[in-house]
């Protein structure tokens, strides 16, 4: 049985696959995927997660809105959130952290960095 | 006391037997006195000897202890050196493992990127989707900020820009293009600027040129004009991704175009079986 549950919210299939590919190196990890913030919220309301990894720039509902909703909902406000930003977008990154994101990963994404941050957030 | 006894005995010298007994007593007493004196002398001598031995012991003991301590210290020093050597050896081993781990991590990162790029490129028959995937790979995996994908026309003279982040999407002739692009088209070889070259190249100048080839045919070219701010140069992983894109993106585009043109005209199963 999976010990940890992670939700990856990313509109780009390529990036989503890369993130999932990296996270799969952690044992006993169950991963759910969503292509935007709305899909992410649906998954969050249906099951309990130990970590949410989300991109910021997404259609329908972006990552900032998702972070804000997560932090303002008593049901999942304790879930750690990691945002993915581009290096130059410091404003987005700062805003995400101000809204309650716990960590950030910058693009181009390195699998080692994803693993490092995920392990830190999951406390393993 | 001896004198007193002698006087008494002198006063009683006529007393016969008593005198002789007193004389005997006196002789015994004298002998006792002499014996006592001898004993005192012997005692004195022995005490002196004890002092000598004690002094010798005091002078000799520190030397023995010092010697023992020195030997113990030498052993401890040797053990310490041995332990230090072992620590150095373990540290070196640890460093080797750490370097090896970093190499494996880099290798893993490279393989992950290559696998995902290949997987994505061949996951669709839609040309627009393939172009979107190329954009994502260039932006998110390589870290290219401005780039263009040109497709050659039938007579290989003109470029049709399909992705153009560099400015106006104009069709350009091969002759009027950057010399490096023209060279890549004619020779089918990648050109990737080194870190030193990147420092002197202008903002609008091309930084990497990747011909898209299927077998020996160059169907187009991928040109990178600017990298993201945090990238100071192209890495080994970038070069591998470029090489993969050069072959697989070209193949994916050709496959998608052929598929699009052949829809309804070719039965895939029958066509496959006919060629087996």
mmCIF file of C-alpha atoms in Angstrom:
data_model
loop_
_atom_site.group_PDB
_atom_site.id
_atom_site.type_symbol
_atom_site.label_atom_id
_atom_site.label_comp_id
_atom_site.label_asym_id
_atom_site.label_seq_id
_atom_site.Cartn_x
_atom_site.Cartn_y
_atom_site.Cartn_z
ATOM 1 C CA UNK A 1 0.000 0.000 0.000
ATOM 2 C CA UNK A 2 1.244 3.499 -0.851
ATOM 3 C CA UNK A 3 2.535 5.418 2.126
ATOM 4 C CA UNK A 4 2.453 8.885 0.579
ATOM 5 C CA UNK A 5 0.018 10.468 -1.866
ATOM 6 C CA UNK A 6 1.096 13.282 -4.166
ATOM 7 C CA UNK A 7 -1.014 15.389 -6.512
ATOM 8 C CA UNK A 8 0.752 16.841 -9.567
ATOM 9 C CA UNK A 9 -1.104 19.730 -11.235
ATOM 10 C CA UNK A 10 0.487 20.742 -14.543
ATOM 11 C CA UNK A 11 -1.093 21.574 -17.895
ATOM 12 C CA UNK A 12 1.925 20.557 -19.982
ATOM 13 C CA UNK A 13 1.921 16.773 -20.550
ATOM 14 C CA UNK A 14 5.684 16.855 -21.072
ATOM 15 C CA UNK A 15 6.381 18.580 -17.794
ATOM 16 C CA UNK A 16 3.794 16.514 -15.969
ATOM 17 C CA UNK A 17 5.439 13.353 -17.222
ATOM 18 C CA UNK A 18 8.855 14.609 -16.179
ATOM 19 C CA UNK A 19 7.645 15.452 -12.662
ATOM 20 C CA UNK A 20 5.855 12.117 -12.271
ATOM 21 C CA UNK A 21 8.874 10.296 -13.693
ATOM 22 C CA UNK A 22 11.078 11.901 -11.050
ATOM 23 C CA UNK A 23 8.653 11.370 -8.171
ATOM 24 C CA UNK A 24 8.271 7.680 -9.007
ATOM 25 C CA UNK A 25 11.785 7.175 -7.712
ATOM 26 C CA UNK A 26 10.411 7.624 -4.202
ATOM 27 C CA UNK A 27 9.161 4.306 -2.880
ATOM 28 C CA UNK A 28 5.600 3.843 -1.711
ATOM 29 C CA UNK A 29 4.406 6.947 -3.516
ATOM 30 C CA UNK A 30 0.991 7.170 -5.118
ATOM 31 C CA UNK A 31 0.685 9.935 -7.704
ATOM 32 C CA UNK A 32 -2.446 11.554 -9.098
ATOM 33 C CA UNK A 33 -2.323 14.005 -12.012
ATOM 34 C CA UNK A 34 -4.452 16.964 -12.996
ATOM 35 C CA UNK A 35 -4.118 19.336 -15.978
ATOM 36 C CA UNK A 36 -5.313 22.510 -14.243
ATOM 37 C CA UNK A 37 -6.376 23.988 -10.912
ATOM 38 C CA UNK A 38 -10.009 22.911 -11.220
ATOM 39 C CA UNK A 39 -9.028 19.315 -11.885
ATOM 40 C CA UNK A 40 -6.599 19.540 -8.978
ATOM 41 C CA UNK A 41 -9.305 20.738 -6.580
ATOM 42 C CA UNK A 42 -11.602 17.921 -7.658
ATOM 43 C CA UNK A 43 -8.926 15.366 -6.860
ATOM 44 C CA UNK A 44 -8.170 17.094 -3.562
ATOM 45 C CA UNK A 45 -11.783 16.962 -2.488
ATOM 46 C CA UNK A 46 -12.046 13.282 -3.373
ATOM 47 C CA UNK A 47 -9.024 12.001 -1.490
ATOM 48 C CA UNK A 48 -6.374 12.948 1.023
ATOM 49 C CA UNK A 49 -2.925 14.016 -0.251
ATOM 50 C CA UNK A 50 0.397 14.476 1.539
ATOM 51 C CA UNK A 51 1.807 16.884 -1.048
ATOM 52 C CA UNK A 52 0.640 19.032 -3.954
ATOM 53 C CA UNK A 53 3.036 20.014 -6.753
ATOM 54 C CA UNK A 54 1.558 22.629 -9.042
ATOM 55 C CA UNK A 55 2.592 24.777 -11.967
ATOM 56 C CA UNK A 56 1.681 28.457 -11.786
ATOM 57 C CA UNK A 57 0.763 29.221 -15.385
ATOM 58 C CA UNK A 58 -2.193 27.035 -16.281
ATOM 59 C CA UNK A 59 -5.479 27.510 -18.109
ATOM 60 C CA UNK A 60 -8.892 27.625 -16.390
ATOM 61 C CA UNK A 61 -7.428 27.995 -12.900
ATOM 62 C CA UNK A 62 -3.805 28.933 -12.361
ATOM 63 C CA UNK A 63 -1.489 27.727 -9.630
ATOM 64 C CA UNK A 64 -1.765 30.901 -7.554
ATOM 65 C CA UNK A 65 -5.533 30.557 -7.282
ATOM 66 C CA UNK A 66 -5.122 26.892 -6.408
ATOM 67 C CA UNK A 67 -2.621 27.697 -3.632
ATOM 68 C CA UNK A 68 -4.983 30.347 -2.272
ATOM 69 C CA UNK A 69 -7.959 27.966 -2.252
ATOM 70 C CA UNK A 70 -5.961 25.199 -0.615
ATOM 71 C CA UNK A 71 -4.754 27.485 2.162
ATOM 72 C CA UNK A 72 -8.225 28.869 2.825
ATOM 73 C CA UNK A 73 -9.952 25.517 3.047
ATOM 74 C CA UNK A 74 -9.763 23.858 6.477
ATOM 75 C CA UNK A 75 -9.941 20.473 4.776
ATOM 76 C CA UNK A 76 -6.557 20.772 3.046
ATOM 77 C CA UNK A 77 -4.894 23.834 4.481
ATOM 78 C CA UNK A 78 -2.204 21.673 6.141
ATOM 79 C CA UNK A 79 -1.159 19.985 2.885
ATOM 80 C CA UNK A 80 2.317 21.156 1.761
ATOM 81 C CA UNK A 81 2.313 22.859 -1.642
ATOM 82 C CA UNK A 82 5.261 23.161 -4.029
ATOM 83 C CA UNK A 83 4.953 25.577 -6.965
ATOM 84 C CA UNK A 84 6.831 25.398 -10.264
ATOM 85 C CA UNK A 85 7.969 28.728 -11.651
ATOM 86 C CA UNK A 86 10.201 30.057 -14.366
ATOM 87 C CA UNK A 87 13.450 31.569 -13.144
ATOM 88 C CA UNK A 88 12.628 35.121 -14.144
ATOM 89 C CA UNK A 89 9.121 35.116 -12.698
ATOM 90 C CA UNK A 90 10.114 36.177 -9.174
ATOM 91 C CA UNK A 91 6.837 38.055 -8.729
ATOM 92 C CA UNK A 92 4.804 34.879 -9.262
ATOM 93 C CA UNK A 93 7.099 32.942 -6.984
ATOM 94 C CA UNK A 94 6.914 35.523 -4.190
ATOM 95 C CA UNK A 95 3.171 35.752 -4.541
ATOM 96 C CA UNK A 96 2.811 31.979 -4.353
ATOM 97 C CA UNK A 97 4.971 31.864 -1.217
ATOM 98 C CA UNK A 98 2.971 34.740 0.278
ATOM 99 C CA UNK A 99 -0.249 32.857 -0.425
ATOM 100 C CA UNK A 100 1.078 29.889 1.514
ATOM 101 C CA UNK A 101 3.153 27.755 -0.843
ATOM 102 C CA UNK A 102 5.886 25.935 1.073
ATOM 103 C CA UNK A 103 8.558 25.611 -1.612
ATOM 104 C CA UNK A 104 9.237 26.368 -5.253
ATOM 105 C CA UNK A 105 11.037 24.665 -8.141
ATOM 106 C CA UNK A 106 12.325 26.646 -11.106
ATOM 107 C CA UNK A 107 12.418 25.629 -14.752
ATOM 108 C CA UNK A 108 14.232 24.022 -16.476
ATOM 109 C CA UNK A 109 13.314 21.302 -14.051
ATOM 110 C CA UNK A 110 15.974 18.975 -12.693
ATOM 111 C CA UNK A 111 14.767 15.587 -11.478
ATOM 112 C CA UNK A 112 17.191 15.757 -8.545
ATOM 113 C CA UNK A 113 15.633 19.041 -7.414
ATOM 114 C CA UNK A 114 12.101 17.611 -7.610
ATOM 115 C CA UNK A 115 13.188 14.650 -5.501
ATOM 116 C CA UNK A 116 14.998 16.845 -2.994
ATOM 117 C CA UNK A 117 11.996 19.125 -2.467
ATOM 118 C CA UNK A 118 9.452 16.285 -2.389
ATOM 119 C CA UNK A 119 11.466 14.338 0.182
ATOM 120 C CA UNK A 120 11.847 17.464 2.291
ATOM 121 C CA UNK A 121 8.119 18.192 2.182
ATOM 122 C CA UNK A 122 7.173 14.590 2.940
ATOM 123 C CA UNK A 123 9.782 14.404 5.719
ATOM 124 C CA UNK A 124 11.588 11.366 4.316
ATOM 125 C CA UNK B 1 73.928 2.320 87.007
ATOM 126 C CA UNK B 2 76.940 0.077 86.302
ATOM 127 C CA UNK B 3 79.098 2.271 88.564
ATOM 128 C CA UNK B 4 76.588 2.017 91.384
ATOM 129 C CA UNK B 5 76.592 -1.757 91.173
ATOM 130 C CA UNK B 6 80.391 -1.833 91.172
ATOM 131 C CA UNK B 7 80.474 0.314 94.334
ATOM 132 C CA UNK B 8 78.003 -1.918 96.068
ATOM 133 C CA UNK B 9 80.000 -4.938 95.042
ATOM 134 C CA UNK B 10 83.263 -3.295 96.272
ATOM 135 C CA UNK B 11 81.693 -2.545 99.647
ATOM 136 C CA UNK B 12 80.718 -6.159 99.906
ATOM 137 C CA UNK B 13 83.930 -7.733 98.473
ATOM 138 C CA UNK B 14 84.460 -9.749 101.502
ATOM 139 C CA UNK B 15 81.160 -11.347 101.213
ATOM 140 C CA UNK B 16 82.590 -14.294 99.120
ATOM 141 C CA UNK B 17 79.872 -15.886 96.975
ATOM 142 C CA UNK B 18 77.968 -12.717 96.571
ATOM 143 C CA UNK B 19 80.997 -11.073 95.014
ATOM 144 C CA UNK B 20 81.492 -13.724 92.434
ATOM 145 C CA UNK B 21 77.840 -13.697 91.545
ATOM 146 C CA UNK B 22 77.936 -9.955 91.265
ATOM 147 C CA UNK B 23 80.967 -10.247 89.031
ATOM 148 C CA UNK B 24 79.079 -12.661 86.834
ATOM 149 C CA UNK B 25 76.146 -10.344 86.795
ATOM 150 C CA UNK B 26 78.439 -7.476 85.884
ATOM 151 C CA UNK B 27 79.916 -9.454 83.024
ATOM 152 C CA UNK B 28 76.482 -10.346 81.755
ATOM 153 C CA UNK B 29 75.423 -6.750 82.079
ATOM 154 C CA UNK B 30 78.480 -5.588 80.135
ATOM 155 C CA UNK B 31 77.762 -8.079 77.454
ATOM 156 C CA UNK B 32 74.200 -6.853 77.396
ATOM 157 C CA UNK B 33 75.456 -3.321 77.085
ATOM 158 C CA UNK B 34 77.753 -4.273 74.237
ATOM 159 C CA UNK B 35 74.977 -6.233 72.586
ATOM 160 C CA UNK B 36 72.674 -3.274 72.921
ATOM 161 C CA UNK B 37 75.282 -1.018 71.385
ATOM 162 C CA UNK B 38 75.742 -3.480 68.552
ATOM 163 C CA UNK B 39 72.036 -3.560 68.068
ATOM 164 C CA UNK B 40 71.906 0.212 67.971
ATOM 165 C CA UNK B 41 74.723 0.269 65.433
ATOM 166 C CA UNK B 42 72.995 -2.359 63.335
ATOM 167 C CA UNK B 43 69.775 -0.439 63.618
ATOM 168 C CA UNK B 44 71.573 2.695 62.522
ATOM 169 C CA UNK B 45 73.164 0.864 59.618
ATOM 170 C CA UNK B 46 69.859 -0.642 58.521
ATOM 171 C CA UNK B 47 68.085 2.663 58.757
ATOM 172 C CA UNK B 48 70.805 4.162 56.639
ATOM 173 C CA UNK B 49 70.399 1.291 54.207
ATOM 174 C CA UNK B 50 66.624 1.783 54.112
ATOM 175 C CA UNK B 51 67.171 5.436 53.356
ATOM 176 C CA UNK B 52 69.584 4.506 50.591
ATOM 177 C CA UNK B 53 67.126 2.015 49.093
ATOM 178 C CA UNK B 54 64.273 4.488 49.362
ATOM 179 C CA UNK B 55 66.349 7.131 47.688
ATOM 180 C CA UNK B 56 67.375 4.739 44.942
ATOM 181 C CA UNK B 57 63.766 3.638 44.502
ATOM 182 C CA UNK B 58 62.632 7.250 44.252
ATOM 183 C CA UNK B 59 65.264 8.015 41.665
ATOM 184 C CA UNK B 60 64.658 4.865 39.648
ATOM 185 C CA UNK B 61 60.820 4.685 39.657
ATOM 186 C CA UNK B 62 60.214 7.840 37.600
ATOM 187 C CA UNK B 63 62.543 6.561 34.905
ATOM 188 C CA UNK B 64 60.660 3.312 34.649
ATOM 189 C CA UNK B 65 57.294 5.057 34.647
ATOM 190 C CA UNK B 66 58.508 7.575 32.139
ATOM 191 C CA UNK B 67 59.703 4.805 29.895
ATOM 192 C CA UNK B 68 56.370 3.036 30.209
ATOM 193 C CA UNK B 69 54.530 6.264 29.503
ATOM 194 C CA UNK B 70 56.726 6.961 26.490
ATOM 195 C CA UNK B 71 56.005 3.509 25.081
ATOM 196 C CA UNK B 72 52.321 3.967 25.751
ATOM 197 C CA UNK B 73 52.405 7.355 24.027
ATOM 198 C CA UNK B 74 54.183 5.875 21.011
ATOM 199 C CA UNK B 75 51.555 3.177 20.754
ATOM 200 C CA UNK B 76 48.822 5.771 21.061
ATOM 201 C CA UNK B 77 50.489 7.918 18.391
ATOM 202 C CA UNK B 78 50.740 4.947 16.062
ATOM 203 C CA UNK B 79 47.090 4.084 16.678
ATOM 204 C CA UNK B 80 46.123 7.707 16.108
ATOM 205 C CA UNK B 81 48.023 7.772 12.833
ATOM 206 C CA UNK B 82 46.388 4.530 11.776
ATOM 207 C CA UNK B 83 42.946 5.919 12.603
ATOM 208 C CA UNK B 84 43.710 9.171 10.760
ATOM 209 C CA UNK B 85 44.805 7.172 7.712
ATOM 210 C CA UNK B 86 41.592 5.168 7.886
ATOM 211 C CA UNK B 87 39.533 8.368 8.186
ATOM 212 C CA UNK B 88 41.325 9.846 5.164
ATOM 213 C CA UNK B 89 40.720 6.658 3.240
ATOM 214 C CA UNK B 90 37.026 6.616 4.200
ATOM 215 C CA UNK B 91 36.706 10.311 3.350
ATOM 216 C CA UNK B 92 38.229 9.708 -0.066
ATOM 217 C CA UNK B 93 35.934 6.747 -0.582
ATOM 218 C CA UNK B 94 32.996 8.884 0.499
ATOM 219 C CA UNK B 95 34.029 11.604 -1.942
ATOM 220 C CA UNK B 96 34.311 9.034 -4.720
ATOM 221 C CA UNK B 97 30.851 7.700 -3.913
ATOM 222 C CA UNK B 98 29.486 11.226 -3.739
ATOM 223 C CA UNK B 99 30.960 12.069 -7.146
ATOM 224 C CA UNK B 100 29.664 8.817 -8.548
ATOM 225 C CA UNK B 101 26.227 9.544 -7.118
ATOM 226 C CA UNK B 102 26.250 13.007 -8.722
ATOM 227 C CA UNK B 103 27.262 11.438 -12.049
ATOM 228 C CA UNK B 104 24.474 8.864 -11.794
ATOM 229 C CA UNK B 105 21.982 11.596 -10.901
ATOM 230 C CA UNK B 106 23.076 13.629 -13.941
ATOM 231 C CA UNK B 107 22.841 10.516 -16.094
ATOM 232 C CA UNK B 108 19.412 9.771 -14.709
ATOM 233 C CA UNK B 109 18.321 13.343 -15.403
ATOM 234 C CA UNK B 110 19.606 13.066 -18.959
ATOM 235 C CA UNK B 111 17.876 9.741 -19.556
ATOM 236 C CA UNK B 112 14.638 11.027 -18.054
ATOM 237 C CA UNK B 113 14.708 14.072 -20.313
ATOM 238 C CA UNK B 114 15.527 12.013 -23.402
ATOM 239 C CA UNK B 115 12.903 9.408 -22.608
ATOM 240 C CA UNK B 116 10.196 11.999 -22.045
ATOM 241 C CA UNK B 117 11.147 13.984 -25.143
ATOM 242 C CA UNK B 118 11.015 10.855 -27.296
ATOM 243 C CA UNK B 119 7.837 9.612 -25.670
ATOM 244 C CA UNK B 120 6.065 12.918 -26.169
ATOM 245 C CA UNK B 121 7.263 13.460 -29.747
ATOM 246 C CA UNK B 122 5.938 10.092 -30.836
ATOM 247 C CA UNK B 123 2.725 10.258 -28.839
ATOM 248 C CA UNK B 124 0.717 12.164 -31.445
ATOM 249 C CA UNK B 125 0.003 12.446 -35.168
ATOM 250 C CA UNK B 126 -0.895 16.130 -34.898
ATOM 251 C CA UNK B 127 1.777 18.448 -36.304
ATOM 252 C CA UNK B 128 0.575 21.304 -34.102
ATOM 253 C CA UNK B 129 0.917 19.060 -31.046
ATOM 254 C CA UNK B 130 4.425 18.046 -32.098
ATOM 255 C CA UNK B 131 5.379 21.684 -32.451
ATOM 256 C CA UNK B 132 3.939 22.421 -29.007
ATOM 257 C CA UNK B 133 6.005 19.557 -27.572
ATOM 258 C CA UNK B 134 9.157 20.911 -29.245
ATOM 259 C CA UNK B 135 8.403 24.305 -27.690
ATOM 260 C CA UNK B 136 7.948 22.755 -24.265
ATOM 261 C CA UNK B 137 11.144 20.758 -24.540
ATOM 262 C CA UNK B 138 13.147 23.789 -25.627
ATOM 263 C CA UNK B 139 11.686 26.010 -22.936
ATOM 264 C CA UNK B 140 11.403 23.647 -19.993
ATOM 265 C CA UNK B 141 14.136 21.084 -20.514
ATOM 266 C CA UNK B 142 16.797 23.055 -22.369
ATOM 267 C CA UNK B 143 15.981 26.484 -20.982
ATOM 268 C CA UNK B 144 15.807 28.307 -24.332
ATOM 269 C CA UNK B 145 13.902 31.562 -24.176
ATOM 270 C CA UNK B 146 13.809 32.528 -27.862
ATOM 271 C CA UNK B 147 13.899 30.008 -30.641
ATOM 272 C CA UNK B 148 12.524 29.237 -34.066
ATOM 273 C CA UNK B 149 11.630 26.121 -36.020
ATOM 274 C CA UNK B 150 11.923 26.441 -39.770
ATOM 275 C CA UNK B 151 10.663 23.906 -42.283
ATOM 276 C CA UNK B 152 12.195 23.844 -45.765
ATOM 277 C CA UNK B 153 9.966 24.140 -48.799
ATOM 278 C CA UNK B 154 9.967 21.502 -51.525
ATOM 279 C CA UNK B 155 12.985 22.847 -53.380
ATOM 280 C CA UNK B 156 14.829 23.459 -50.085
ATOM 281 C CA UNK B 157 15.210 27.122 -50.760
ATOM 282 C CA UNK B 158 12.795 28.731 -48.336
ATOM 283 C CA UNK B 159 12.062 28.484 -44.632
ATOM 284 C CA UNK B 160 8.551 28.460 -43.363
ATOM 285 C CA UNK B 161 8.751 29.458 -39.697
ATOM 286 C CA UNK B 162 6.404 27.352 -37.623
ATOM 287 C CA UNK B 163 7.602 28.537 -34.240
ATOM 288 C CA UNK B 164 9.029 31.983 -34.145
ATOM 289 C CA UNK B 165 9.804 33.775 -30.930
ATOM 290 C CA UNK B 166 12.384 35.987 -32.522
ATOM 291 C CA UNK B 167 10.259 38.521 -34.338
ATOM 292 C CA UNK B 168 8.115 38.733 -37.423
ATOM 293 C CA UNK B 169 7.171 35.336 -38.847
ATOM 294 C CA UNK B 170 8.514 35.990 -42.295
ATOM 295 C CA UNK B 171 9.522 33.421 -44.851
ATOM 296 C CA UNK B 172 13.235 33.672 -45.492
ATOM 297 C CA UNK B 173 15.458 32.264 -48.183
ATOM 298 C CA UNK B 174 18.346 30.006 -47.329
ATOM 299 C CA UNK B 175 20.742 32.456 -48.956
ATOM 300 C CA UNK B 176 19.572 35.306 -46.732
ATOM 301 C CA UNK B 177 19.647 33.326 -43.504
ATOM 302 C CA UNK B 178 22.346 33.199 -40.880
ATOM 303 C CA UNK B 179 25.452 31.527 -42.277
ATOM 304 C CA UNK B 180 25.350 28.944 -39.511
ATOM 305 C CA UNK B 181 21.773 28.015 -40.403
ATOM 306 C CA UNK B 182 22.699 27.714 -44.070
ATOM 307 C CA UNK B 183 25.687 25.542 -43.156
ATOM 308 C CA UNK B 184 23.565 23.326 -40.903
ATOM 309 C CA UNK B 185 21.061 22.912 -43.732
ATOM 310 C CA UNK B 186 23.672 22.011 -46.300
ATOM 311 C CA UNK B 187 25.827 19.808 -44.102
ATOM 312 C CA UNK B 188 23.218 18.415 -41.750
ATOM 313 C CA UNK B 189 25.416 19.027 -38.715
ATOM 314 C CA UNK B 190 24.528 20.590 -35.345
ATOM 315 C CA UNK B 191 26.228 23.809 -34.360
ATOM 316 C CA UNK B 192 26.123 24.750 -30.682
ATOM 317 C CA UNK B 193 27.888 27.848 -29.348
ATOM 318 C CA UNK B 194 30.453 27.348 -26.615
ATOM 319 C CA UNK B 195 30.381 29.420 -23.411
ATOM 320 C CA UNK B 196 33.055 31.729 -24.842
ATOM 321 C CA UNK B 197 31.170 32.140 -28.114
ATOM 322 C CA UNK B 198 27.973 32.930 -26.226
ATOM 323 C CA UNK B 199 29.710 35.877 -24.567
ATOM 324 C CA UNK B 200 30.530 37.556 -27.857
ATOM 325 C CA UNK B 201 27.428 36.671 -29.878
ATOM 326 C CA UNK B 202 24.789 39.395 -30.213
ATOM 327 C CA UNK B 203 21.266 39.075 -28.885
ATOM 328 C CA UNK B 204 19.748 38.447 -32.322
ATOM 329 C CA UNK B 205 22.448 36.056 -33.467
ATOM 330 C CA UNK B 206 21.779 32.367 -33.453
ATOM 331 C CA UNK B 207 23.265 30.396 -30.513
ATOM 332 C CA UNK B 208 22.495 26.869 -31.622
ATOM 333 C CA UNK B 209 21.369 25.365 -34.901
ATOM 334 C CA UNK B 210 19.944 21.881 -35.113
ATOM 335 C CA UNK B 211 19.066 20.477 -38.544
ATOM 336 C CA UNK B 212 15.981 18.238 -38.538
ATOM 337 C CA UNK B 213 16.933 15.159 -40.472
ATOM 338 C CA UNK B 214 15.208 12.004 -41.617
ATOM 339 C CA UNK B 215 17.828 9.641 -42.946
ATOM 340 C CA UNK B 216 20.009 12.096 -44.870
ATOM 341 C CA UNK B 217 17.263 14.563 -45.783
ATOM 342 C CA UNK B 218 17.216 17.852 -43.920
ATOM 343 C CA UNK B 219 13.575 18.869 -43.638
ATOM 344 C CA UNK B 220 14.094 21.925 -41.501
ATOM 345 C CA UNK B 221 16.140 23.540 -38.804
ATOM 346 C CA UNK B 222 15.764 24.432 -35.189
ATOM 347 C CA UNK B 223 17.458 27.684 -34.160
ATOM 348 C CA UNK B 224 17.970 28.935 -30.606
ATOM 349 C CA UNK B 225 18.491 32.675 -30.236
ATOM 350 C CA UNK B 226 18.424 33.261 -26.501
ATOM 351 C CA UNK B 227 18.724 31.219 -23.305
ATOM 352 C CA UNK B 228 16.940 31.802 -20.021
ATOM 353 C CA UNK B 229 18.746 34.215 -17.706
ATOM 354 C CA UNK B 230 20.009 31.509 -15.350
ATOM 355 C CA UNK B 231 21.693 29.559 -18.149
ATOM 356 C CA UNK B 232 25.250 30.560 -18.936
ATOM 357 C CA UNK B 233 25.745 27.921 -21.614
ATOM 358 C CA UNK B 234 24.606 24.690 -23.140
ATOM 359 C CA UNK B 235 25.175 21.568 -21.100
ATOM 360 C CA UNK B 236 25.898 18.023 -22.194
ATOM 361 C CA UNK B 237 22.244 17.194 -21.549
ATOM 362 C CA UNK B 238 21.179 20.061 -23.846
ATOM 363 C CA UNK B 239 23.392 18.722 -26.622
ATOM 364 C CA UNK B 240 21.892 15.261 -26.217
ATOM 365 C CA UNK B 241 18.374 16.699 -26.330
ATOM 366 C CA UNK B 242 19.265 18.700 -29.447
ATOM 367 C CA UNK B 243 20.572 15.596 -31.174
ATOM 368 C CA UNK B 244 17.461 13.674 -30.202
ATOM 369 C CA UNK B 245 15.204 16.497 -31.382
ATOM 370 C CA UNK B 246 17.109 16.677 -34.651
ATOM 371 C CA UNK B 247 16.192 13.110 -35.471
ATOM 372 C CA UNK B 248 12.984 12.376 -33.604
ATOM 373 C CA UNK B 249 11.227 15.710 -34.142
ATOM 374 C CA UNK B 250 11.903 15.408 -37.869
ATOM 375 C CA UNK B 251 10.605 11.845 -37.903
ATOM 376 C CA UNK B 252 7.556 12.770 -35.833
ATOM 377 C CA UNK B 253 6.730 15.674 -38.165
ATOM 378 C CA UNK B 254 7.150 13.521 -41.291
ATOM 379 C CA UNK B 255 5.050 10.725 -39.769
ATOM 380 C CA UNK B 256 2.317 13.169 -38.767
ATOM 381 C CA UNK B 257 2.260 14.768 -42.226
ATOM 382 C CA UNK B 258 2.149 11.373 -43.976
ATOM 383 C CA UNK B 259 -0.565 10.200 -41.639
ATOM 384 C CA UNK B 260 -2.571 13.353 -42.280
ATOM 385 C CA UNK B 261 -2.235 12.963 -46.041
ATOM 386 C CA UNK B 262 -3.018 9.275 -46.048
ATOM 387 C CA UNK B 263 -6.053 9.238 -43.786
ATOM 388 C CA UNK B 264 -8.791 7.185 -45.445
ATOM 389 C CA UNK B 265 -6.497 6.032 -48.223
ATOM 390 C CA UNK B 266 -4.252 3.580 -46.461
ATOM 391 C CA UNK B 267 -5.346 0.710 -44.293
ATOM 392 C CA UNK B 268 -2.664 0.482 -41.655
ATOM 393 C CA UNK B 269 -3.224 -3.167 -40.861
ATOM 394 C CA UNK B 270 -3.282 -4.294 -44.490
ATOM 395 C CA UNK B 271 -0.325 -2.072 -45.364
ATOM 396 C CA UNK B 272 1.683 -3.527 -42.476
ATOM 397 C CA UNK B 273 0.800 -7.090 -43.310
ATOM 398 C CA UNK B 274 1.650 -6.528 -46.978
ATOM 399 C CA UNK B 275 5.188 -5.481 -46.022
ATOM 400 C CA UNK B 276 5.873 -8.161 -43.429
#
